């Protein structure tokens, strides 16, 4: 019998993973670096689920532990995000085609904003701006989004260590990177996956418009947004 490697699921906050955890069957919990890794089956699929805490370092530490310890075949980052651009509204879903760490900034040395420098032992190091997400997984998430919610946006998700509540910043990210959402973990998880040669997906529901209203909208809409990603992910899991 071929034992399939698990699917890894990472959310930053409790609200983003709690409904997944409460449906996980046969759960075993292990702790590393103070983070809890919950293993079990969800919709008949072997999964490992963790809450990483907000921000890129938390997300990268969690992803790297998950990659080394559980050897997932795919890592999915689920959660809420600020919507960017006139087409993206609170409650909408965004599936990442790629992620950008927009706050990685060596522009003073002439590098384009967001360019990362990745080492490959024995080979040249690599400059990378758009961190890739798995096309097949994104396709499944988009199909399920179409059948459950009538659709989802598909495009660049921008990641940085800031809660964006500034319309101008949102506009800048849209113009510079064609961003559709801004959040604080996806690009870090995508980088960890890229460096380990593992596929990743980023699924976000919009909790706020990354504008002046965000500090109010975020607490108001996060629960609803997280319910949407949970429902979609549960539907998609058997096909991933
Ligand atoms: N003290 C808060 C910190 C949340 S930060 C807490 O832990 O409850 C906001 C979280 O939601 C991040 O994980 C981020 O990925 C996402 N997010 C939602 N809206 C965002 C926005 N407008 N800008 C950046 N991140 C956003």
Coordinates of N, CA and C and ligand atoms in Angstrom, one line a residue:
X1 N 0.8 -1.2 0.0 CA 0.0 0.0 0.0 C 0.9 1.3 0.0
X2 N 0.5 2.2 -0.9 CA 1.3 3.5 -0.9 C 0.7 4.4 0.2
X3 N 1.5 4.8 1.1 CA 1.1 5.8 2.1 C 1.4 7.2 1.6
X4 N 0.3 8.0 1.4 CA 0.4 9.3 0.9 C 1.0 10.2 2.0
X5 N 1.9 11.1 1.6 CA 2.4 12.1 2.6 C 1.2 13.0 2.9
X6 N 1.2 13.6 4.2 CA 0.1 14.5 4.6 C 0.1 15.8 3.8
X7 N -1.0 16.5 4.0 CA -1.2 17.9 3.5 C -1.0 18.7 4.8
X8 N -0.1 19.7 4.7 CA 0.1 20.6 5.8 C -0.8 21.9 5.6
X9 N -1.3 22.3 6.8 CA -2.2 23.5 6.7 C -1.7 24.4 7.8
X10 N -1.4 25.7 7.5 CA -0.9 26.7 8.4 C -1.8 27.9 8.4
X11 N -2.3 28.3 9.6 CA -3.0 29.6 9.8 C -2.3 30.4 10.8
X12 N -2.4 31.7 10.7 CA -1.7 32.5 11.7 C -2.4 32.6 13.0
X13 N -3.7 32.6 13.0 CA -4.5 32.9 14.2 C -5.4 31.7 14.5
X14 N -5.8 31.7 15.8 CA -6.7 30.6 16.2 C -8.0 30.6 15.4
X15 N -8.6 31.7 15.1 CA -9.8 31.8 14.4 C -9.7 31.2 13.0
X16 N -8.5 31.2 12.4 CA -8.3 30.6 11.1 C -8.2 29.1 11.0
X17 N -7.8 28.5 12.2 CA -7.6 27.0 12.2 C -8.6 26.3 13.1
X18 N -9.3 27.0 13.9 CA -10.1 26.3 15.0 C -11.2 25.4 14.4
X19 N -11.8 25.8 13.3 CA -12.9 25.0 12.8 C -12.3 23.8 12.0
X20 N -11.1 23.9 11.5 CA -10.4 22.8 10.9 C -10.0 21.8 12.0
X21 N -9.5 22.3 13.1 CA -9.0 21.5 14.2 C -10.1 20.7 14.8
X22 N -11.3 21.4 15.0 CA -12.4 20.7 15.7 C -13.0 19.6 14.8
X23 N -12.7 19.5 13.5 CA -13.1 18.4 12.7 C -12.1 17.4 12.3
X24 N -10.9 17.6 12.9 CA -9.8 16.7 12.6 C -10.0 15.4 13.4
X25 N -9.9 14.3 12.7 CA -10.2 13.0 13.4 C -8.9 12.3 13.8
X26 N -8.9 11.6 15.0 CA -7.8 10.9 15.5 C -6.6 11.7 15.8
X27 N -6.8 12.9 16.4 CA -5.8 13.9 16.5 C -4.7 13.5 17.5
X28 N -3.4 13.6 17.0 CA -2.3 13.6 17.9 C -1.5 14.9 17.8
X29 N -1.1 15.4 19.0 CA -0.5 16.8 19.0 C 1.0 16.6 19.4
X30 N 1.8 17.3 18.6 CA 3.3 17.4 19.0 C 3.7 18.8 19.1
X31 N 4.6 19.1 19.9 CA 5.1 20.5 20.1 C 6.5 20.7 19.7
X32 N 6.8 21.8 18.9 CA 8.1 22.2 18.6 C 8.2 23.7 18.6
X33 N 9.2 24.2 19.2 CA 9.4 25.7 19.2 C 8.2 26.4 19.8
X34 N 7.5 25.7 20.7 CA 6.3 26.3 21.3 C 5.0 26.2 20.4
X35 N 5.2 25.7 19.2 CA 4.0 25.6 18.3 C 3.4 24.2 18.4
X36 N 2.1 24.1 18.2 CA 1.5 22.8 18.3 C 1.2 22.3 16.9
X37 N 1.6 21.1 16.6 CA 1.4 20.4 15.3 C 0.3 19.3 15.5
X38 N -0.9 19.5 14.9 CA -2.0 18.6 15.1 C -2.0 17.6 13.9
X39 N -1.9 16.4 14.1 CA -1.9 15.4 13.0 C -3.3 14.6 13.1
X40 N -3.8 14.3 12.0 CA -5.1 13.5 12.0 C -5.6 13.5 10.6
X41 N -6.9 13.1 10.4 CA -7.5 13.1 9.1 C -8.7 14.1 9.1
X42 N -8.7 14.8 8.0 CA -9.8 15.7 7.7 C -10.4 15.4 6.3
X43 N -11.7 15.1 6.3 CA -12.3 14.7 5.0 C -11.6 13.5 4.5
X44 N -11.1 12.6 5.3 CA -10.5 11.4 4.9 C -9.0 11.6 4.4
X45 N -8.5 12.8 4.6 CA -7.1 13.1 4.1 C -6.2 13.3 5.3
X46 N -5.0 12.7 5.3 CA -4.0 12.9 6.3 C -3.6 14.3 6.3
X47 N -3.7 15.0 7.4 CA -3.3 16.4 7.5 C -2.4 16.7 8.7
X48 N -1.6 17.7 8.6 CA -1.0 18.2 9.8 C -1.3 19.7 9.8
X49 N -1.8 20.2 11.0 CA -2.4 21.6 11.0 C -1.6 22.3 12.2
X50 N -1.3 23.6 11.9 CA -0.6 24.4 12.9 C -1.1 25.8 12.9
X51 N -1.1 26.4 14.1 CA -1.3 27.9 14.2 C 0.0 28.5 14.4
X52 N 0.5 29.4 13.5 CA 1.9 29.8 13.5 C 2.1 31.2 14.3
X53 N 1.0 32.0 14.4 CA 1.2 33.3 14.9 C 1.4 34.3 13.8
X54 N 1.1 35.6 14.0 CA 1.2 36.5 12.8 C 2.7 36.9 12.5
X55 N 2.9 37.1 11.2 CA 4.2 37.6 10.7 C 5.0 36.6 10.0
X56 N 6.0 37.1 9.3 CA 6.8 36.2 8.4 C 7.8 35.3 9.2
X57 N 8.4 35.7 10.3 CA 9.3 34.8 11.0 C 8.5 33.7 11.6
X58 N 7.4 34.0 12.3 CA 6.6 32.9 12.9 C 6.2 31.9 11.8
X59 N 5.8 32.4 10.7 CA 5.3 31.6 9.6 C 6.4 30.7 9.0
X60 N 7.6 31.3 8.9 CA 8.7 30.6 8.3 C 9.2 29.5 9.2
X61 N 9.3 29.8 10.5 CA 9.7 28.8 11.5 C 8.7 27.6 11.5
X62 N 7.5 27.9 11.5 CA 6.4 26.9 11.5 C 6.5 26.0 10.3
X63 N 6.6 26.7 9.1 CA 6.7 26.0 7.9 C 7.9 25.1 7.8
X64 N 9.0 25.6 8.2 CA 10.2 24.7 8.1 C 10.2 23.5 9.1
X65 N 9.7 23.7 10.3 CA 9.5 22.6 11.2 C 8.5 21.6 10.5
X66 N 7.4 22.1 10.0 CA 6.4 21.2 9.4 C 7.0 20.4 8.2
X67 N 7.8 21.1 7.4 CA 8.4 20.5 6.3 C 9.4 19.4 6.7
X68 N 10.2 19.6 7.7 CA 11.3 18.6 8.1 C 10.6 17.5 8.8
X69 N 9.7 17.8 9.7 CA 9.2 16.8 10.6 C 8.1 15.9 10.0
X70 N 7.2 16.5 9.1 CA 6.1 15.7 8.6 C 6.1 15.5 7.2
X71 N 7.1 16.0 6.5 CA 7.3 15.8 5.0 C 6.0 15.9 4.2
X72 N 5.2 17.1 4.4 CA 4.0 17.2 3.7 C 4.2 17.3 2.2
X73 N 3.2 16.8 1.4 CA 3.3 16.8 -0.1 C 2.9 18.2 -0.6
X74 N 2.2 18.9 0.2 CA 1.6 20.3 -0.1 C 1.4 21.0 1.2
X75 N 1.8 22.3 1.2 CA 1.5 23.1 2.4 C 0.5 24.2 2.0
X76 N -0.6 24.3 2.7 CA -1.6 25.3 2.4 C -1.7 26.4 3.5
X77 N -1.5 27.6 3.1 CA -1.7 28.7 4.1 C -3.1 29.2 4.0
X78 N -3.8 29.1 5.0 CA -5.2 29.7 5.0 C -5.3 30.8 6.0
X79 N -6.2 31.7 5.7 CA -6.4 32.8 6.6 C -7.2 34.0 6.0
X80 N -7.1 35.1 6.7 CA -7.8 36.3 6.2 C -6.7 37.3 5.7
X81 N -7.2 38.3 5.0 CA -6.2 39.2 4.4 C -7.0 40.6 4.1
X82 N -6.2 41.6 3.9 CA -6.7 42.9 3.5 C -6.9 42.8 1.9
X83 N -8.0 43.3 1.5 CA -8.2 43.3 0.0 C -7.5 44.5 -0.6
X84 N -7.0 44.3 -1.8 CA -6.3 45.3 -2.6 C -7.0 45.5 -3.9
X85 N -7.3 46.7 -4.3 CA -7.9 47.0 -5.6 C -9.4 47.1 -5.5
X86 N -9.9 47.8 -6.5 CA -11.4 48.1 -6.5 C -12.3 46.8 -6.7
X87 N -11.7 45.8 -7.2 CA -12.5 44.6 -7.5 C -12.6 43.6 -6.3
X88 N -11.8 43.8 -5.3 CA -11.7 42.9 -4.2 C -12.4 43.4 -3.0
X89 N -13.4 42.7 -2.5 CA -14.3 43.2 -1.4 C -14.2 42.3 -0.2
X90 N -14.6 42.9 0.9 CA -14.7 42.1 2.2 C -15.6 40.9 1.9
X91 N -15.1 39.7 2.3 CA -15.9 38.5 2.1 C -15.5 37.7 0.9
X92 N -14.7 38.4 -0.1 CA -14.2 37.7 -1.3 C -13.1 36.7 -0.9
X93 N -12.9 35.8 -1.8 CA -11.8 34.8 -1.6 C -10.7 35.1 -2.6
X94 N -9.4 35.0 -2.2 CA -8.3 35.2 -3.1 C -7.4 33.9 -3.0
X95 N -7.1 33.3 -4.2 CA -6.2 32.2 -4.3 C -4.9 32.8 -4.9
X96 N -3.8 32.5 -4.3 CA -2.5 33.1 -4.8 C -2.0 32.3 -6.0
X97 N -1.7 33.1 -7.0 CA -0.9 32.6 -8.2 C 0.6 32.6 -7.8
X98 N 0.9 33.6 -7.0 CA 2.3 33.8 -6.5 C 2.3 34.7 -5.3
X99 N 3.3 34.7 -4.5 CA 3.4 35.7 -3.4 C 4.6 36.5 -3.5
X100 N 4.6 37.8 -3.0 CA 5.7 38.7 -3.0 C 5.9 39.2 -1.6
X101 N 7.1 39.2 -1.1 CA 7.5 39.8 0.2 C 7.8 41.2 -0.1
X102 N 6.7 42.1 -0.1 CA 6.9 43.4 -0.6 C 7.7 44.3 0.3
X103 N 8.0 43.9 1.6 CA 8.7 44.7 2.5 C 10.2 44.3 2.6
X104 N 10.6 43.3 1.7 CA 12.0 43.0 1.6 C 12.7 44.0 0.7
X105 N 13.5 44.9 1.2 CA 13.9 46.1 0.5 C 15.4 46.3 0.4
X106 N 16.0 46.0 -0.7 CA 17.4 46.4 -0.9 C 17.4 47.3 -2.1
X107 N 16.4 48.1 -2.3 CA 16.3 49.0 -3.5 C 17.4 50.0 -3.5
X108 N 17.9 50.3 -2.3 CA 19.1 51.3 -2.2 C 20.3 50.8 -2.9
X109 N 20.3 49.4 -3.1 CA 21.5 48.8 -3.8 C 21.1 48.6 -5.3
X110 N 19.9 49.0 -5.7 CA 19.5 48.9 -7.1 C 18.7 47.6 -7.4
X111 N 18.3 46.9 -6.4 CA 17.5 45.7 -6.6 C 16.0 46.1 -6.6
X112 N 15.2 45.4 -7.5 CA 13.8 45.7 -7.4 C 13.2 45.3 -6.1
X113 N 12.2 46.2 -5.6 CA 11.6 45.9 -4.3 C 11.0 44.5 -4.2
X114 N 11.3 43.8 -3.1 CA 10.7 42.5 -3.0 C 11.6 41.4 -3.5
X115 N 12.7 41.7 -4.1 CA 13.6 40.7 -4.6 C 14.3 40.0 -3.4
X116 N 14.2 38.6 -3.4 CA 14.8 37.8 -2.4 C 16.1 37.1 -2.9
X117 N 17.0 36.8 -2.0 CA 18.3 36.2 -2.5 C 18.3 34.8 -1.8
X118 N 18.2 33.8 -2.6 CA 18.1 32.4 -2.1 C 19.4 31.7 -2.5
X119 N 20.0 31.0 -1.5 CA 21.2 30.3 -1.6 C 20.9 28.8 -2.1
X120 N 21.7 28.3 -3.0 CA 21.6 26.9 -3.5 C 23.0 26.4 -3.3
X121 N 23.2 25.5 -2.4 CA 24.5 24.9 -2.1 C 25.1 24.3 -3.4
X122 N 26.3 24.7 -3.7 CA 27.0 24.1 -4.9 C 26.5 24.7 -6.2
X123 N 25.5 25.6 -6.1 CA 25.1 26.3 -7.4 C 25.1 27.8 -7.1
X124 N 24.8 28.6 -8.1 CA 24.7 30.0 -8.0 C 23.5 30.3 -7.1
X125 N 23.6 31.4 -6.3 CA 22.4 31.9 -5.6 C 21.4 32.5 -6.6
X126 N 20.2 32.6 -6.1 CA 19.1 33.0 -7.0 C 18.4 34.2 -6.5
X127 N 18.1 35.1 -7.4 CA 17.3 36.3 -7.1 C 15.8 35.9 -7.5
X128 N 14.9 36.1 -6.6 CA 13.5 35.8 -6.9 C 12.6 36.8 -6.4
X129 N 11.6 37.2 -7.1 CA 10.6 38.2 -6.7 C 9.2 37.5 -6.5
X130 N 8.8 36.8 -7.5 CA 7.5 36.1 -7.4 C 7.7 34.7 -6.9
X131 N 7.2 34.4 -5.7 CA 7.4 33.1 -5.1 C 6.2 32.2 -5.6
X132 N 6.5 31.1 -6.3 CA 5.5 30.4 -7.0 C 4.5 29.6 -6.1
X133 N 3.3 29.5 -6.5 CA 2.3 28.6 -5.8 C 1.9 27.5 -6.8
X134 N 1.5 26.4 -6.3 CA 1.2 25.2 -7.1 C 0.0 25.5 -8.0
X135 N 0.1 25.4 -9.3 CA -1.0 25.7 -10.2 C -2.1 24.7 -10.0
X136 N -1.8 23.4 -9.8 CA -2.8 22.4 -9.7 C -3.7 22.6 -8.5
X137 N -3.0 22.9 -7.4 CA -3.7 23.1 -6.1 C -4.6 24.4 -6.2
X138 N -4.0 25.4 -6.8 CA -4.8 26.7 -7.0 C -6.0 26.4 -7.9
X139 N -5.8 25.6 -8.9 CA -6.9 25.3 -9.8 C -8.1 24.6 -9.1
X140 N -7.7 23.6 -8.2 CA -8.8 22.9 -7.5 C -9.5 23.9 -6.5
X141 N -8.7 24.8 -5.8 CA -9.3 25.7 -4.9 C -10.3 26.7 -5.7
X142 N -9.8 27.1 -6.9 CA -10.7 28.0 -7.7 C -12.0 27.3 -8.1
X143 N -11.8 26.0 -8.5 CA -13.0 25.3 -9.0 C -14.0 25.1 -7.8
X144 N -13.5 24.8 -6.7 CA -14.4 24.6 -5.5 C -15.0 26.0 -5.1
X145 N -14.2 27.0 -5.2 CA -14.7 28.4 -4.9 C -15.9 28.7 -5.8
X146 N -15.7 28.3 -7.1 CA -16.7 28.6 -8.1 C -18.0 27.9 -7.7
X147 N -17.9 26.6 -7.3 CA -19.1 25.9 -7.1 C -19.8 26.3 -5.7
X148 N -19.0 26.7 -4.8 CA -19.6 27.0 -3.5 C -20.0 28.5 -3.4
X149 N -19.1 29.4 -3.8 CA -19.3 30.8 -3.6 C -19.5 31.6 -4.9
X150 N -19.4 31.0 -6.1 CA -19.6 31.7 -7.3 C -18.2 32.2 -7.9
X151 N -17.1 31.9 -7.2 CA -15.8 32.3 -7.7 C -14.9 32.8 -6.7
X152 N -13.7 33.1 -7.1 CA -12.6 33.6 -6.2 C -11.7 34.4 -7.1
X153 N -10.9 35.3 -6.6 CA -9.9 36.1 -7.3 C -8.6 35.2 -7.4
X154 N -7.9 35.4 -8.4 CA -6.6 34.6 -8.6 C -5.5 35.6 -9.0
X155 N -4.5 35.7 -8.1 CA -3.4 36.7 -8.5 C -2.4 36.7 -7.4
X156 N -1.7 37.9 -7.4 CA -0.6 38.0 -6.5 C -1.1 38.4 -5.0
X157 N -0.5 37.7 -4.1 CA -0.7 38.0 -2.7 C 0.5 38.6 -2.1
X158 N 0.4 39.8 -1.5 CA 1.6 40.5 -1.0 C 1.7 40.2 0.5
X159 N 2.9 39.9 0.9 CA 3.2 39.6 2.3 C 4.2 40.5 2.9
X160 N 4.0 41.0 4.2 CA 4.9 41.8 4.9 C 4.6 41.9 6.3
X161 N 5.6 42.4 7.1 CA 5.4 42.4 8.6 C 4.7 43.7 9.0
X162 N 3.5 43.9 8.5 CA 2.7 45.1 8.9 C 1.2 44.8 8.6
X163 N 0.4 45.3 9.5 CA -1.0 45.3 9.3 C -1.3 46.5 8.5
X164 N -1.7 46.4 7.2 CA -1.9 47.5 6.3 C -3.3 48.1 6.5
X165 N -3.3 49.4 6.9 CA -4.6 50.1 7.1 C -4.5 51.5 6.4
X166 N -4.0 51.5 5.2 CA -3.7 52.7 4.5 C -3.9 52.5 3.0
X167 N -4.9 53.2 2.5 CA -5.4 53.1 1.1 C -4.2 53.3 0.1
X168 N -3.4 54.3 0.4 CA -2.3 54.5 -0.5 C -1.3 53.4 -0.6
X169 N -1.1 52.7 0.5 CA -0.2 51.5 0.5 C -0.8 50.4 -0.3
X170 N -2.1 50.2 -0.2 CA -2.8 49.2 -1.0 C -2.7 49.6 -2.4
X171 N -2.9 50.8 -2.8 CA -2.8 51.3 -4.2 C -1.4 51.0 -4.7
X172 N -0.4 51.3 -3.9 CA 1.0 51.1 -4.3 C 1.2 49.6 -4.6
X173 N 0.7 48.7 -3.7 CA 0.9 47.3 -3.9 C 0.2 46.8 -5.2
X174 N -1.0 47.4 -5.4 CA -1.7 47.0 -6.6 C -0.9 47.4 -7.9
X175 N -0.5 48.6 -7.9 CA 0.3 49.1 -9.1 C 1.6 48.4 -9.3
X176 N 2.3 48.2 -8.2 CA 3.7 47.7 -8.3 C 3.7 46.2 -8.6
X177 N 2.8 45.5 -7.9 CA 2.8 44.0 -8.0 C 1.5 43.4 -8.5
X178 N 0.6 44.2 -8.9 CA -0.8 43.7 -9.3 C -1.4 42.8 -8.2
X179 N -1.1 43.3 -6.9 CA -1.6 42.6 -5.8 C -3.1 42.6 -5.7
X180 N -3.7 41.5 -5.1 CA -5.1 41.4 -4.9 C -5.4 41.4 -3.4
X181 N -4.4 41.0 -2.6 CA -4.5 40.9 -1.2 C -3.2 41.1 -0.5
X182 N -3.3 41.6 0.8 CA -2.1 41.8 1.5 C -2.3 41.2 2.9
X183 N -1.2 40.4 3.3 CA -1.3 39.7 4.6 C 0.1 39.6 5.1
X184 N 0.3 38.7 6.1 CA 1.6 38.7 6.8 C 2.3 37.4 6.9
X185 N 1.9 36.4 6.2 CA 2.5 35.1 6.3 C 2.7 34.3 4.9
X186 N 1.8 34.5 4.0 CA 1.8 33.7 2.8 C 3.2 33.6 2.1
X187 N 3.8 34.8 1.9 CA 5.1 34.8 1.2 C 6.2 34.1 2.0
X188 N 6.1 34.1 3.3 CA 7.2 33.4 4.1 C 7.0 31.9 4.0
X189 N 5.8 31.4 4.0 CA 5.5 30.0 3.8 C 5.9 29.6 2.4
X190 N 5.5 30.4 1.4 CA 5.9 30.1 0.0 C 7.4 30.0 -0.1
X191 N 8.1 30.9 0.5 CA 9.6 30.8 0.4 C 10.1 29.5 1.1
X192 N 9.6 29.2 2.3 CA 10.1 28.0 2.9 C 9.8 26.8 2.0
X193 N 8.6 26.7 1.4 CA 8.3 25.6 0.6 C 9.2 25.6 -0.7
X194 N 9.4 26.7 -1.2 CA 10.2 26.8 -2.4 C 11.7 26.3 -2.2
X195 N 12.2 26.7 -1.0 CA 13.6 26.3 -0.7 C 13.7 24.8 -0.4
X196 N 12.5 24.2 0.0 CA 12.5 22.7 0.3 C 11.9 21.9 -0.9
X197 N 11.6 22.6 -2.0 CA 11.1 21.9 -3.1 C 9.7 21.2 -2.9
X198 N 8.9 21.9 -2.1 CA 7.5 21.4 -1.8 C 6.5 22.4 -2.3
X199 N 5.4 21.8 -2.8 CA 4.4 22.7 -3.4 C 3.6 23.4 -2.3
X200 N 3.2 24.6 -2.6 CA 2.4 25.4 -1.6 C 1.2 26.0 -2.3
X201 N 0.2 26.4 -1.4 CA -1.0 27.1 -1.9 C -1.3 28.1 -0.8
X202 N -1.8 29.3 -1.2 CA -2.3 30.3 -0.3 C -3.7 30.7 -0.6
X203 N -4.5 30.5 0.4 CA -6.0 30.7 0.3 C -6.4 31.8 1.3
X204 N -6.9 32.9 0.9 CA -7.2 33.9 1.8 C -8.7 34.4 1.6
X205 N -9.4 34.8 2.7 CA -10.7 35.5 2.6 C -10.5 36.9 3.1
X206 N -11.1 37.8 2.4 CA -10.9 39.2 2.7 C -11.7 39.7 4.0
X207 N -10.9 40.1 5.0 CA -11.5 40.6 6.3 C -11.7 42.1 6.3
X208 N -10.9 42.8 5.4 CA -10.9 44.2 5.5 C -10.3 44.8 4.2
X209 N -10.4 46.1 4.0 CA -10.0 46.6 2.7 C -8.6 47.2 2.8
X210 N -7.8 46.9 3.7 CA -6.4 47.4 3.9 C -6.5 49.0 3.8
X211 N -7.5 49.5 4.5 CA -7.7 51.0 4.5 C -8.0 51.5 5.9
X212 N -8.5 52.8 6.0 CA -8.8 53.4 7.3 C -9.8 52.6 8.1
X213 N -10.7 51.8 7.4 CA -11.7 51.0 8.2 C -11.1 49.7 8.7
X214 N -9.9 49.3 8.3 CA -9.4 48.0 8.6 C -9.4 47.7 10.1
X215 N -8.9 48.6 10.9 CA -8.9 48.3 12.4 C -10.2 47.9 12.9
X216 N -11.3 48.4 12.4 CA -12.7 48.1 12.8 C -13.2 46.8 12.0
X217 N -12.9 46.8 10.7 CA -13.4 45.7 9.9 C -12.8 44.4 10.3
X218 N -11.5 44.4 10.5 CA -10.8 43.1 10.8 C -11.4 42.3 11.9
X219 N -11.6 42.9 13.1 CA -12.3 42.1 14.2 C -13.7 41.8 13.8
X220 N -14.4 42.6 13.0 CA -15.8 42.4 12.7 C -16.0 41.2 11.7
X221 N -15.1 41.1 10.7 CA -15.3 40.2 9.6 C -14.4 39.0 9.6
X222 N -13.5 38.9 10.6 CA -12.5 37.8 10.5 C -13.2 36.5 10.7
X223 N -14.2 36.4 11.6 CA -14.8 35.1 11.8 C -15.5 34.6 10.6
X224 N -16.3 35.5 9.9 CA -17.0 35.1 8.7 C -16.0 34.7 7.6
X225 N -14.9 35.5 7.5 CA -14.0 35.2 6.4 C -13.3 33.8 6.7
X226 N -13.0 33.6 7.9 CA -12.3 32.3 8.3 C -13.3 31.1 8.0
X227 N -14.6 31.3 8.3 CA -15.5 30.3 8.0 C -15.5 29.9 6.5
X228 N -15.4 31.0 5.7 CA -15.4 30.7 4.2 C -14.2 29.9 3.8
X229 N -13.0 30.2 4.3 CA -11.8 29.5 3.9 C -11.9 28.0 4.4
X230 N -12.5 27.9 5.6 CA -12.6 26.5 6.2 C -13.5 25.7 5.3
X231 N -14.6 26.2 4.9 CA -15.6 25.4 4.1 C -15.0 25.1 2.8
X232 N -14.4 26.0 2.2 CA -13.8 25.8 0.9 C -12.6 24.7 0.9
X233 N -11.8 24.9 1.9 CA -10.7 23.9 2.1 C -11.2 22.5 2.3
X234 N -12.2 22.4 3.2 CA -12.7 21.0 3.4 C -13.3 20.4 2.2
X235 N -13.9 21.2 1.3 CA -14.4 20.7 0.1 C -13.3 20.3 -0.9
X236 N -12.2 21.0 -0.8 CA -11.1 20.8 -1.8 C -10.2 19.7 -1.4
X237 N -10.1 19.5 -0.1 CA -9.0 18.6 0.4 C -9.0 17.2 -0.3
X238 N -10.1 16.5 -0.5 CA -10.0 15.2 -1.1 C -9.4 15.2 -2.5
X239 N -9.4 16.4 -3.2 CA -8.9 16.5 -4.5 C -7.5 17.0 -4.6
X240 N -6.9 17.3 -3.5 CA -5.6 18.0 -3.5 C -4.5 16.9 -3.4
Ligands
LIG1 N1 -2.9 41.1 17.3 C1 -3.4 40.4 16.2 C2 -2.5 40.5 15.0 C3 -3.2 40.2 13.8 S1 -2.3 40.8 12.4 C4 -3.8 39.0 16.5 O1 -3.0 38.1 16.5 O2 -5.0 38.8 16.7 C5 -3.5 40.5 11.1 C6 -3.6 39.1 10.6 O3 -4.5 39.0 9.6 C7 -2.3 38.6 10.0 O4 -2.1 37.2 10.3 C8 -2.5 38.9 8.5 O5 -2.0 37.8 7.7 C9 -4.0 39.0 8.3 N2 -4.5 40.3 7.8 C10 -5.8 40.7 7.7 N3 -5.9 41.9 7.2 C11 -4.7 42.4 7.0 C12 -4.2 43.7 6.5 N4 -5.0 44.7 6.2 N5 -2.8 43.8 6.4 C13 -2.0 42.8 6.8 N6 -2.4 41.6 7.2 C14 -3.7 41.4 7.3

